[in-house]
Amino acid sequence: MIVRELPKKYGIPILPHSYLFGHFPEVIKLYLSGEVPPDVAGQSVGYLLAKKYPEYTKDGMLYTDMWPITSPIAWVCHPELMYQFCQDPSLPKAWLLRREFQPFTHLKDLVTLEGAEWKRWRAIYNPGFSAKNLLSMVPDFVEEIQVFTGLLRSLAKSGESANCLEMAMNLTYDVIGRATMGERLHCQTIPNSFKKALNKQTTWVITDNGPENILKMINPFRPLIMGYYNKVMDGYFFPRIKRVIAEYLNAGGKSSSGHAAKPKTITSLAVKAYLNEHVSKAADDVRLDKSFTDMVIAQLKMFMLAGHDTTASTLAFAYMLLEQNPSCLAALRQEHDAVLGSDPSTAGTQISSSPHLLNALPYTLAVIKETLRLFPPVGSVREGQKGVFLTHPDTGARYPTEHFMMFSNTFWEHRSELLWKRPEEFVPERWLAKEGEELHVRKHAFRPFELGPRSCIGQELALLELKAILVITVREMEISLAYDEKAPVFLGTKAYQIMDRGQVAGRPKGGMPFRVRMVGNGK
Ligand code: HEM
């Protein structure tokens, strides 16, 4: 009903709206048209409706009513309008997100915390994600990437196809394990109890009020299952936190000189903050406060969750786009030859000993950014507030936020013809264009990590990791997608973005089955 008031009260046009079924008929029509596979990621719906109804969406705003599945949504696709609820002001996260993560972290994680508590923890963790700290971790990351390369080599030898996303996710877990705890998780080679628990738990999170989720909501065993896996994860992390504390203290964290040891891993930063506040004695005397360990475990779980599939999907999509665009792949390889010499097998050792080389690869960064433009894994969802309106910079139209879930719909925004030249094409060169040049990227338009105070804390880690993986792999191997011939194509690819059960990030359909062929020195 809120949506029906928009035309009369604010002069805002809405899509044809049914009294009984809201906007469902419009969305159903989209799917019945046969042009849209039923499993496309929810974030493409705004984009698809905008294509179908340009007359209603030219300001980059679209209100939909999908009650009772979800609250009314305002899909926002204009950088200046996104600015007004993600950057200044930065509205609180949506209730749906909080409900989703409540049983998982009890809202003690950086994604769902708000206010002073969020600020405190963000400040504690920020130094762990600084460029300097991340560069010091590159040798560890390379070690994990070498395992990945070994698995790709075996795959090439066997000639079999494999699930690219799954392999990439195991790698990204291993990398986050190094960054957060300084520990090898070995997810790429052996079963890991924490990974299993996390994967199981995510299938029980509730993303909307759809029929499948209603069944989950009323399932009396759900709290028990969530509780069981939370226990598994507590059991996994607790000794590790104790180990980080011991290591930190042994390294002189509270030395007699009073100089704190330099923290390296993300968990050691939390430990440092805690010890500085609470403890002034030797390692043996440290009594761990449960509220502290609960908080650190919740944060670790969220780092693992937020950082693994987002980065892994981006890698899979990058491989797919490079296969589709051989001239870009050639340019990428050329840059790697120019910076690291023509022997690809030395790339790993070179970037391990000189990690700053990763900052001298503009085309590689352009490839990653262009991949994230076309396939942003997530968008930000905020809670609209009374009295907060978005004002369109050109038309002056005012858009209410109260009663709406405000969705910074990057998938739509990143493909908008009004904002980007050749929006549906893979054009890494746009990231090298200078101001005044046709392809130059408009301010605030690129937001895969969102912008503003709640932007992704892990963005530099993700970019560094992706650069290192591409540098080590693309000159040694050729990727080819291995989908069934009859698999549906959407927006030019069989690896279109979907949202799997219980997942919060878009990922390539079917995990992107692929085959590998070694080339160059790797043959
Ligand atoms: C390509 C990879 C990634 C993408 C596209 C991505 C995207 C995003 C986006 C859009 C947000 C804002 C979410 C919101 O407003 O609700 C976010 C937040 C966050 N991300 Fe990432 N992310 C990536 C990788 C990572 C990694 C590697 C980590 C950690 C190791 C991470 C940890 C987080 C955390 C903790 C937040 C919450 C930050 C805060 O509110 O202070 N992300 N990410």
Coordinates of C-alpha atoms and ligand atoms in Angstrom, one line a residue:
M1 CA 0.0 0.0 0.0
I2 CA 2.9 2.3 0.8
V3 CA 4.0 1.9 -2.8
R4 CA 0.6 2.8 -4.2
E5 CA 0.8 6.2 -2.3
L6 CA 3.9 7.2 -4.2
P7 CA 2.3 8.7 -7.4
K8 CA -0.3 10.7 -5.5
K9 CA 1.8 11.8 -2.6
Y10 CA 5.1 12.5 -4.3
G11 CA 4.4 12.3 -8.0
I12 CA 6.6 9.3 -8.4
P13 CA 5.6 6.9 -11.2
I14 CA 5.3 3.2 -10.3
L15 CA 5.1 0.1 -12.4
P16 CA 1.6 -1.4 -13.0
H17 CA 0.6 -2.5 -9.5
S18 CA -2.0 -5.1 -8.5
Y19 CA -4.1 -4.4 -5.4
L20 CA -3.8 -8.0 -4.3
F21 CA -0.5 -9.1 -5.7
G22 CA 1.6 -6.0 -5.7
H23 CA 4.4 -6.1 -8.3
F24 CA 4.5 -9.9 -8.5
P25 CA 2.7 -10.1 -11.8
E26 CA 5.3 -7.8 -13.4
V27 CA 8.2 -9.9 -12.1
I28 CA 6.5 -13.1 -13.0
K29 CA 5.9 -11.8 -16.5
L30 CA 9.7 -11.1 -16.8
Y31 CA 10.4 -14.8 -16.0
L32 CA 7.6 -16.1 -18.2
S33 CA 9.0 -14.1 -21.2
G34 CA 11.6 -16.9 -21.5
E35 CA 14.4 -14.4 -21.8
V36 CA 15.3 -14.6 -18.1
P37 CA 16.4 -17.9 -16.6
P38 CA 14.5 -18.5 -13.3
D39 CA 17.6 -18.6 -11.2
V40 CA 19.2 -15.2 -12.0
A41 CA 20.5 -13.4 -9.0
G42 CA 17.9 -11.1 -7.3
Q43 CA 20.0 -8.1 -7.9
S44 CA 19.5 -8.3 -11.6
V45 CA 15.7 -7.9 -11.2
G46 CA 16.0 -4.1 -10.9
Y47 CA 18.2 -4.0 -14.0
L48 CA 15.7 -6.1 -15.9
L49 CA 12.7 -4.1 -14.9
A50 CA 14.5 -0.9 -15.8
K51 CA 15.2 -2.3 -19.3
K52 CA 11.6 -3.3 -19.7
Y53 CA 10.2 0.0 -18.3
P54 CA 12.6 2.7 -19.1
E55 CA 9.9 5.4 -18.8
Y56 CA 9.5 4.6 -15.1
T57 CA 13.1 4.3 -14.2
K58 CA 15.0 7.1 -16.0
D59 CA 15.9 8.9 -12.8
G60 CA 17.6 5.6 -11.6
M61 CA 14.9 4.9 -9.0
L62 CA 12.4 2.0 -8.9
Y63 CA 10.1 1.2 -6.0
T64 CA 8.7 -2.4 -5.8
D65 CA 6.2 -4.1 -3.7
M66 CA 6.8 -7.8 -3.3
W67 CA 4.9 -8.3 -0.1
P68 CA 4.8 -10.8 1.7
I69 CA 8.1 -12.1 0.4
T70 CA 9.9 -9.0 1.4
S71 CA 9.5 -5.4 2.5
P72 CA 8.9 -2.7 -0.1
I73 CA 12.2 -2.1 -1.8
A74 CA 13.6 1.1 -3.4
W75 CA 16.1 0.0 -6.1
V76 CA 18.6 2.8 -6.5
C77 CA 20.8 3.2 -9.6
H78 CA 22.3 6.6 -9.6
P79 CA 25.7 7.4 -8.0
E80 CA 24.4 10.7 -6.5
L81 CA 21.3 9.1 -5.1
M82 CA 23.3 6.1 -3.7
Y83 CA 25.6 8.7 -2.1
Q84 CA 22.6 10.1 -0.1
F85 CA 22.0 6.9 1.8
C86 CA 25.3 5.0 1.8
Q87 CA 27.8 7.8 2.1
D88 CA 26.3 10.9 3.7
P89 CA 24.2 10.0 5.6
S90 CA 25.1 6.3 5.9
L91 CA 21.8 4.8 6.9
P92 CA 21.7 1.7 9.2
K93 CA 21.8 -1.7 7.7
A94 CA 18.4 -3.2 6.8
W95 CA 16.4 -5.3 9.3
L96 CA 16.5 -8.2 6.8
L97 CA 20.3 -8.4 7.0
R98 CA 20.2 -8.2 10.8
R99 CA 17.6 -11.0 10.9
E100 CA 19.7 -13.1 8.5
F101 CA 22.9 -12.9 10.6
Q102 CA 21.4 -12.9 14.1
P103 CA 21.7 -16.6 14.7
F104 CA 25.1 -16.7 12.9
T105 CA 27.0 -14.0 14.8
H106 CA 24.4 -12.7 17.3
L107 CA 25.1 -9.3 15.5
K108 CA 28.6 -9.0 16.9
D109 CA 30.2 -8.7 13.6
L110 CA 31.4 -5.7 11.6
V111 CA 28.8 -6.1 8.9
T112 CA 25.8 -5.7 11.2
L113 CA 27.2 -3.7 14.2
E114 CA 26.1 -0.1 14.3
G115 CA 27.0 3.1 16.0
A116 CA 29.9 3.5 18.5
E117 CA 30.5 -0.3 18.8
W118 CA 30.9 -0.6 15.0
K119 CA 33.2 2.4 15.0
R120 CA 35.4 0.9 17.8
W121 CA 35.8 -2.4 16.0
R122 CA 36.4 -0.9 12.6
A123 CA 39.2 1.2 14.1
I124 CA 40.7 -1.9 15.7
Y125 CA 40.7 -3.8 12.4
N126 CA 41.6 -1.1 10.0
P127 CA 45.4 -1.3 10.4
G128 CA 45.2 -5.0 9.5
F129 CA 43.9 -4.0 6.1
S130 CA 46.4 -1.3 5.5
A131 CA 48.4 -1.5 2.2
K132 CA 51.6 -2.0 4.2
N133 CA 50.3 -4.8 6.4
L134 CA 48.7 -6.6 3.4
L135 CA 51.9 -6.4 1.3
S136 CA 53.8 -8.0 4.2
M137 CA 51.4 -11.0 3.9
V138 CA 51.9 -11.5 0.2
P139 CA 54.5 -14.4 0.6
D140 CA 51.9 -16.3 2.7
F141 CA 49.3 -15.7 0.0
V142 CA 51.6 -16.9 -2.7
E143 CA 52.2 -20.1 -0.8
E144 CA 48.4 -20.8 -1.0
I145 CA 48.2 -19.7 -4.6
Q146 CA 51.0 -22.2 -5.5
V147 CA 48.7 -25.0 -4.1
F148 CA 46.0 -23.7 -6.3
T149 CA 48.3 -23.8 -9.3
G150 CA 49.3 -27.3 -8.5
L151 CA 45.7 -28.4 -8.5
L152 CA 45.1 -26.6 -11.8
R153 CA 48.1 -28.5 -13.2
S154 CA 46.7 -31.8 -12.1
L155 CA 43.4 -30.8 -13.7
A156 CA 45.1 -30.0 -16.9
K157 CA 46.9 -33.4 -16.9
S158 CA 43.7 -35.3 -16.3
G159 CA 41.7 -33.3 -18.9
E160 CA 38.7 -33.4 -16.6
S161 CA 36.3 -30.6 -15.9
A162 CA 36.0 -29.1 -12.4
N163 CA 34.0 -26.6 -10.5
C164 CA 35.9 -23.4 -10.8
L165 CA 34.1 -21.6 -8.0
E166 CA 34.6 -24.4 -5.5
M167 CA 38.3 -24.5 -6.2
A168 CA 38.5 -20.7 -6.0
M169 CA 36.6 -20.6 -2.7
N170 CA 38.9 -23.2 -1.1
L171 CA 41.8 -20.9 -2.1
T172 CA 40.2 -17.7 -0.8
Y173 CA 39.4 -19.5 2.5
D174 CA 43.1 -20.5 2.8
V175 CA 44.2 -16.9 2.0
I176 CA 41.8 -15.4 4.7
G177 CA 43.1 -18.0 7.2
R178 CA 46.6 -16.5 6.7
A179 CA 45.4 -12.9 6.9
T180 CA 43.1 -13.3 9.9
M181 CA 45.0 -15.9 12.0
G182 CA 48.3 -16.4 10.4
E183 CA 47.5 -20.1 10.0
R184 CA 47.3 -22.5 7.1
L185 CA 43.7 -23.9 6.9
H186 CA 44.5 -26.3 4.0
C187 CA 41.0 -26.1 2.7
Q188 CA 42.3 -26.7 -0.8
T189 CA 43.7 -30.1 0.1
I190 CA 42.0 -31.6 3.1
P191 CA 38.5 -31.4 4.7
N192 CA 38.2 -28.5 7.2
S193 CA 35.7 -28.7 10.1
F194 CA 35.3 -25.0 10.3
K195 CA 34.6 -24.6 6.5
K196 CA 32.1 -27.5 6.7
A197 CA 30.3 -25.9 9.6
L198 CA 30.2 -22.5 7.9
N199 CA 28.9 -23.9 4.7
K200 CA 26.2 -25.9 6.5
Q201 CA 25.1 -22.9 8.5
T202 CA 24.7 -20.6 5.5
T203 CA 22.1 -23.0 4.1
W204 CA 20.0 -22.2 7.2
V205 CA 20.2 -18.4 7.0
I206 CA 16.9 -16.7 6.1
T207 CA 17.3 -14.3 3.2
D208 CA 13.6 -13.4 2.6
N209 CA 10.1 -14.7 3.4
G210 CA 9.9 -17.0 0.4
P211 CA 8.2 -20.4 0.8
E212 CA 11.5 -22.2 1.4
N213 CA 12.6 -19.7 4.1
I214 CA 9.2 -19.9 5.8
L215 CA 9.7 -23.6 6.2
K216 CA 13.2 -22.9 7.7
M217 CA 11.7 -20.2 10.0
I218 CA 9.2 -22.6 11.5
N219 CA 11.5 -25.6 11.7
P220 CA 11.9 -26.3 15.4
F221 CA 15.3 -27.8 14.7
R222 CA 16.8 -24.7 13.1
P223 CA 17.9 -23.0 16.4
L224 CA 19.4 -26.4 17.5
I225 CA 21.3 -26.8 14.2
M226 CA 22.5 -23.2 14.2
G227 CA 23.6 -23.7 17.9
Y228 CA 25.4 -26.9 17.1
Y229 CA 27.4 -25.4 14.2
N230 CA 28.1 -22.3 16.3
K231 CA 29.6 -24.6 18.9
V232 CA 31.7 -26.4 16.3
M233 CA 33.1 -23.0 15.2
D234 CA 33.7 -21.8 18.7
G235 CA 35.6 -25.0 19.4
Y236 CA 37.7 -24.4 16.2
F237 CA 38.5 -20.7 16.9
F238 CA 38.9 -20.6 20.7
P239 CA 42.3 -22.4 20.9
R240 CA 43.5 -20.4 18.0
I241 CA 42.6 -17.1 19.7
K242 CA 44.5 -18.4 22.8
R243 CA 47.5 -19.2 20.5
V244 CA 47.4 -15.7 19.0
I245 CA 47.5 -14.2 22.5
A246 CA 50.4 -16.3 23.6
E247 CA 52.3 -15.5 20.4
Y248 CA 51.6 -11.8 20.8
L249 CA 52.7 -11.7 24.4
N250 CA 55.8 -13.9 23.7
A251 CA 56.7 -11.5 20.9
G252 CA 56.8 -8.7 23.4
G253 CA 53.3 -7.3 23.1
K254 CA 53.6 -6.3 26.7
S255 CA 57.3 -6.0 27.0
S256 CA 58.9 -4.4 30.0
S257 CA 60.0 -1.5 27.7
G258 CA 56.3 -0.9 27.1
H259 CA 56.6 -1.1 23.3
A260 CA 53.9 -3.1 21.7
A261 CA 54.9 -5.7 19.2
K262 CA 53.8 -5.0 15.6
P263 CA 50.6 -6.8 14.9
K264 CA 50.5 -8.9 11.7
T265 CA 47.3 -10.8 11.5
I266 CA 43.8 -9.4 11.9
T267 CA 43.1 -11.4 15.0
S268 CA 46.2 -10.2 16.6
L269 CA 44.9 -6.6 16.3
A270 CA 41.8 -7.5 18.3
V271 CA 44.0 -9.2 20.8
K272 CA 46.3 -6.2 21.1
A273 CA 43.3 -3.9 21.7
Y274 CA 42.0 -6.3 24.3
L275 CA 45.2 -6.8 26.1
N276 CA 46.1 -3.1 26.2
E277 CA 42.7 -2.5 27.9
H278 CA 42.5 -5.4 30.3
V279 CA 45.8 -7.1 31.0
S280 CA 49.1 -6.0 32.3
K281 CA 50.7 -9.3 33.3
A282 CA 52.4 -12.3 31.6
A283 CA 50.8 -14.7 29.2
D284 CA 49.9 -17.2 31.9
D285 CA 47.8 -14.7 33.8
V286 CA 45.6 -13.8 30.9
R287 CA 42.0 -14.6 31.8
L288 CA 39.9 -14.4 28.7
D289 CA 36.7 -12.6 29.0
K290 CA 33.9 -14.6 27.3
S291 CA 32.3 -11.5 25.8
F292 CA 35.7 -10.7 24.1
T293 CA 36.2 -14.2 22.7
D294 CA 32.5 -14.3 21.5
M295 CA 33.1 -11.0 19.7
V296 CA 36.3 -12.1 18.1
I297 CA 34.9 -15.4 17.0
A298 CA 31.8 -13.6 15.5
Q299 CA 34.1 -11.2 13.7
L300 CA 36.3 -14.1 12.4
K301 CA 33.2 -15.9 11.1
M302 CA 32.1 -12.8 9.2
F303 CA 35.5 -12.1 7.7
M304 CA 35.5 -15.7 6.5
L305 CA 32.0 -15.5 5.1
A306 CA 32.2 -12.0 3.6
G307 CA 35.7 -12.6 2.1
H308 CA 35.6 -16.0 0.5
D309 CA 32.8 -16.3 -2.0
T310 CA 32.9 -12.6 -3.1
T311 CA 36.5 -12.9 -4.1
A312 CA 36.2 -16.4 -5.5
S313 CA 33.3 -15.5 -7.7
T314 CA 35.2 -12.5 -9.0
L315 CA 38.1 -14.7 -9.9
A316 CA 35.8 -17.1 -11.8
F317 CA 34.1 -14.3 -13.7
A318 CA 37.5 -12.8 -14.6
Y319 CA 38.6 -16.1 -16.1
M320 CA 35.3 -16.3 -18.0
L321 CA 35.6 -12.8 -19.3
L322 CA 39.2 -13.3 -20.3
E323 CA 38.3 -16.4 -22.2
Q324 CA 35.6 -14.5 -24.0
N325 CA 37.9 -11.5 -24.8
P326 CA 41.2 -13.0 -26.1
S327 CA 42.7 -9.5 -26.9
C328 CA 42.3 -8.5 -23.2
L329 CA 44.0 -11.8 -22.2
A330 CA 46.8 -11.0 -24.5
A331 CA 47.2 -7.5 -23.1
L332 CA 47.2 -8.9 -19.6
R333 CA 49.9 -11.4 -20.4
Q334 CA 51.9 -8.7 -22.1
E335 CA 51.8 -6.6 -18.9
H336 CA 53.0 -9.6 -16.8
D337 CA 55.9 -10.2 -19.2
A338 CA 56.8 -6.6 -19.1
V339 CA 56.8 -6.3 -15.3
L340 CA 58.0 -9.8 -14.3
G341 CA 60.0 -11.0 -17.3
S342 CA 59.0 -13.6 -19.8
D343 CA 59.3 -16.7 -17.6
P344 CA 55.9 -17.2 -15.9
S345 CA 57.2 -19.9 -13.6
T346 CA 59.1 -17.2 -11.6
A347 CA 56.1 -15.0 -11.0
G348 CA 55.4 -16.4 -7.5
T349 CA 58.9 -16.1 -6.2
Q350 CA 59.2 -12.6 -7.7
I351 CA 56.1 -11.2 -6.1
S352 CA 57.0 -13.0 -2.8
S353 CA 60.3 -11.2 -2.6
S354 CA 59.0 -7.9 -4.1
P355 CA 55.3 -7.7 -3.2
H356 CA 55.2 -4.0 -4.3
L357 CA 55.4 -5.3 -7.9
L358 CA 51.7 -6.0 -7.5
N359 CA 51.1 -2.3 -7.4
A360 CA 52.8 -1.8 -10.8
L361 CA 50.1 -3.7 -12.8
P362 CA 47.5 -1.2 -14.0
Y363 CA 46.0 -3.4 -16.7
T364 CA 45.6 -6.3 -14.3
L365 CA 43.8 -4.0 -11.9
A366 CA 41.7 -2.7 -14.8
V367 CA 40.7 -6.3 -15.6
I368 CA 39.6 -7.0 -12.0
K369 CA 37.7 -3.7 -11.8
E370 CA 36.0 -4.3 -15.1
T371 CA 35.0 -7.8 -13.8
L372 CA 33.6 -6.3 -10.6
R373 CA 31.7 -3.7 -12.7
L374 CA 29.9 -6.4 -14.7
F375 CA 29.5 -8.9 -11.9
P376 CA 29.4 -7.1 -8.5
P377 CA 28.7 -9.9 -6.0
V378 CA 26.7 -7.8 -3.5
G379 CA 24.9 -4.5 -3.1
S380 CA 24.3 -2.7 0.1
V381 CA 20.8 -2.8 1.8
R382 CA 19.9 0.0 4.2
E383 CA 16.9 0.8 6.3
G384 CA 15.0 3.9 5.1
Q385 CA 14.3 6.5 7.7
K386 CA 11.6 9.0 8.5
G387 CA 12.5 12.5 7.1
V388 CA 15.3 11.2 4.8
F389 CA 14.6 11.8 1.2
L390 CA 16.9 11.4 -1.8
T391 CA 17.1 14.3 -4.2
H392 CA 17.9 13.8 -7.8
P393 CA 20.8 16.0 -8.8
D394 CA 19.4 16.8 -12.3
T395 CA 15.6 16.7 -12.0
G396 CA 15.3 17.8 -8.3
A397 CA 12.7 15.0 -7.8
R398 CA 12.5 13.9 -4.1
Y399 CA 12.3 10.2 -3.2
P400 CA 11.2 9.1 0.2
T401 CA 13.2 6.4 2.1
E402 CA 10.9 5.7 5.1
H403 CA 9.2 2.2 5.0
F404 CA 11.6 1.1 2.3
M405 CA 14.6 -1.2 2.1
M406 CA 17.0 1.0 0.3
F407 CA 19.0 -1.1 -2.1
S408 CA 22.2 0.3 -3.7
N409 CA 21.7 -1.8 -6.8
T410 CA 25.2 -1.9 -8.2
F411 CA 24.4 -4.6 -10.8
W412 CA 21.9 -2.2 -12.4
E413 CA 24.0 0.9 -11.8
H414 CA 27.2 -0.6 -13.3
R415 CA 25.4 -1.4 -16.5
S416 CA 23.4 1.8 -16.9
E417 CA 23.6 3.3 -20.4
L418 CA 23.2 6.7 -18.8
L419 CA 26.4 6.4 -16.8
W420 CA 28.7 4.2 -18.8
K421 CA 30.0 3.9 -22.3
R422 CA 29.5 0.5 -23.8
P423 CA 28.1 -0.7 -20.5
E424 CA 27.5 -4.4 -21.5
E425 CA 31.0 -4.9 -22.9
F426 CA 34.2 -5.9 -21.1
V427 CA 36.4 -2.9 -21.6
P428 CA 39.3 -2.9 -19.1
E429 CA 40.7 0.1 -21.0
R430 CA 38.0 2.4 -19.4
W431 CA 40.0 2.1 -16.2
L432 CA 43.0 3.6 -17.8
A433 CA 41.1 6.5 -19.5
K434 CA 41.9 10.0 -18.3
E435 CA 39.5 12.7 -17.4
G436 CA 38.0 14.2 -20.6
E437 CA 38.4 10.9 -22.5
E438 CA 35.3 9.2 -23.7
L439 CA 35.7 6.1 -21.5
H440 CA 36.6 7.9 -18.4
V441 CA 34.7 6.6 -15.3
R442 CA 32.4 9.0 -13.6
K443 CA 32.9 9.8 -9.9
H444 CA 31.1 7.5 -7.4
A445 CA 29.8 5.3 -10.2
F446 CA 32.0 2.3 -9.4
R447 CA 30.9 0.8 -6.1
P448 CA 31.3 -3.0 -5.9
F449 CA 32.7 -2.5 -2.4
E450 CA 30.2 0.3 -1.7
L451 CA 31.5 3.7 -0.8
G452 CA 31.3 5.6 2.4
P453 CA 32.0 4.7 6.0
R454 CA 30.5 1.2 5.7
S455 CA 32.5 0.3 2.5
C456 CA 34.2 -3.0 2.4
I457 CA 37.1 -3.3 4.9
G458 CA 38.5 -6.2 2.8
Q459 CA 38.6 -4.5 -0.5
E460 CA 42.4 -4.0 -0.7
L461 CA 42.9 -7.6 0.5
A462 CA 40.6 -8.8 -2.3
L463 CA 42.3 -6.8 -5.0
L464 CA 45.8 -7.8 -3.9
E465 CA 44.8 -11.4 -3.8
L466 CA 43.1 -11.3 -7.2
K467 CA 46.1 -9.6 -8.7
A468 CA 48.5 -12.2 -7.3
I469 CA 46.3 -15.1 -8.5
L470 CA 46.0 -13.6 -12.1
V471 CA 49.8 -12.9 -12.2
I472 CA 50.7 -16.5 -11.2
T473 CA 48.1 -18.3 -13.3
V474 CA 47.1 -16.6 -16.6
R475 CA 50.4 -17.0 -18.5
E476 CA 50.6 -20.7 -17.6
M477 CA 47.1 -21.8 -18.4
E478 CA 44.2 -21.5 -20.8
I479 CA 40.7 -21.7 -19.3
S480 CA 37.7 -23.0 -21.2
L481 CA 34.2 -23.2 -19.8
A482 CA 32.7 -26.7 -19.7
Y483 CA 28.9 -26.1 -19.5
D484 CA 26.4 -28.4 -21.1
E485 CA 25.7 -27.4 -24.7
K486 CA 22.1 -26.8 -23.8
A487 CA 22.8 -24.7 -20.7
P488 CA 20.8 -21.4 -20.8
V489 CA 22.6 -18.2 -21.8
F490 CA 21.9 -14.9 -20.1
L491 CA 23.5 -11.6 -20.9
G492 CA 26.0 -13.3 -23.2
T493 CA 27.2 -16.1 -20.9
K494 CA 26.3 -19.5 -19.5
A495 CA 28.2 -18.4 -16.4
Y496 CA 25.5 -15.8 -15.5
Q497 CA 25.1 -14.5 -12.0
I498 CA 22.9 -16.5 -9.7
M499 CA 22.2 -16.6 -6.0
D500 CA 22.4 -20.1 -4.5
R501 CA 20.3 -21.3 -1.6
G502 CA 21.1 -19.3 1.5
Q503 CA 23.9 -17.4 -0.1
V504 CA 24.3 -13.6 0.1
A505 CA 26.6 -13.0 -2.8
G506 CA 26.0 -13.6 -6.5
R507 CA 28.1 -16.3 -8.1
P508 CA 28.5 -17.9 -11.5
K509 CA 25.8 -20.4 -12.4
G510 CA 26.7 -24.0 -11.5
G511 CA 30.1 -22.9 -10.0
M512 CA 31.3 -22.4 -13.6
P513 CA 32.5 -25.8 -14.7
F514 CA 35.8 -25.4 -16.5
R515 CA 38.7 -27.2 -18.1
V516 CA 42.4 -26.1 -18.0
R517 CA 45.1 -26.5 -20.5
M518 CA 48.7 -25.6 -19.6
V519 CA 50.5 -23.2 -22.0
G520 CA 53.9 -21.5 -22.0
N521 CA 56.4 -22.8 -19.5
G522 CA 53.7 -24.7 -17.7
K523 CA 53.2 -27.2 -20.6
Ligands
HEM1 C1 35.6 -9.0 -4.4 C2 35.5 -9.1 -3.1 C3 34.6 -8.4 -2.2 C4 33.5 -7.6 -2.5 C5 32.9 -7.3 -3.9 C6 33.0 -7.1 -1.3 C7 31.9 -6.2 -1.1 C8 31.5 -5.6 0.0 C9 30.4 -4.7 0.1 C10 29.5 -4.2 -1.0 C11 30.3 -4.3 1.4 C12 29.2 -3.4 2.0 C13 28.1 -4.2 2.5 C14 27.0 -3.4 3.1 O1 26.9 -2.2 3.0 O2 26.1 -4.1 3.7 C15 31.3 -5.1 2.2 C16 31.5 -5.0 3.5 C17 32.3 -5.8 4.2 N1 33.2 -6.7 3.7 FE1 33.6 -7.0 1.7 N2 33.8 -7.6 -0.2 C18 34.8 -8.3 -0.7 C19 35.8 -8.9 -0.1 C20 35.9 -8.9 1.3 C21 37.0 -9.6 2.1 C22 38.2 -10.3 1.4 C23 36.7 -9.4 3.4 C24 37.5 -9.8 4.6 C25 38.5 -10.6 4.7 C26 35.5 -8.6 3.5 C27 34.9 -8.2 4.6 C28 33.9 -7.3 4.7 C29 33.4 -6.7 6.0 C30 33.9 -7.1 7.4 C31 32.4 -5.8 5.7 C32 31.7 -4.9 6.6 C33 32.5 -3.6 6.8 C34 31.8 -2.6 7.7 O3 30.6 -2.4 7.7 O4 32.6 -1.9 8.4 N3 35.1 -8.3 2.2 N4 32.0 -5.9 1.3

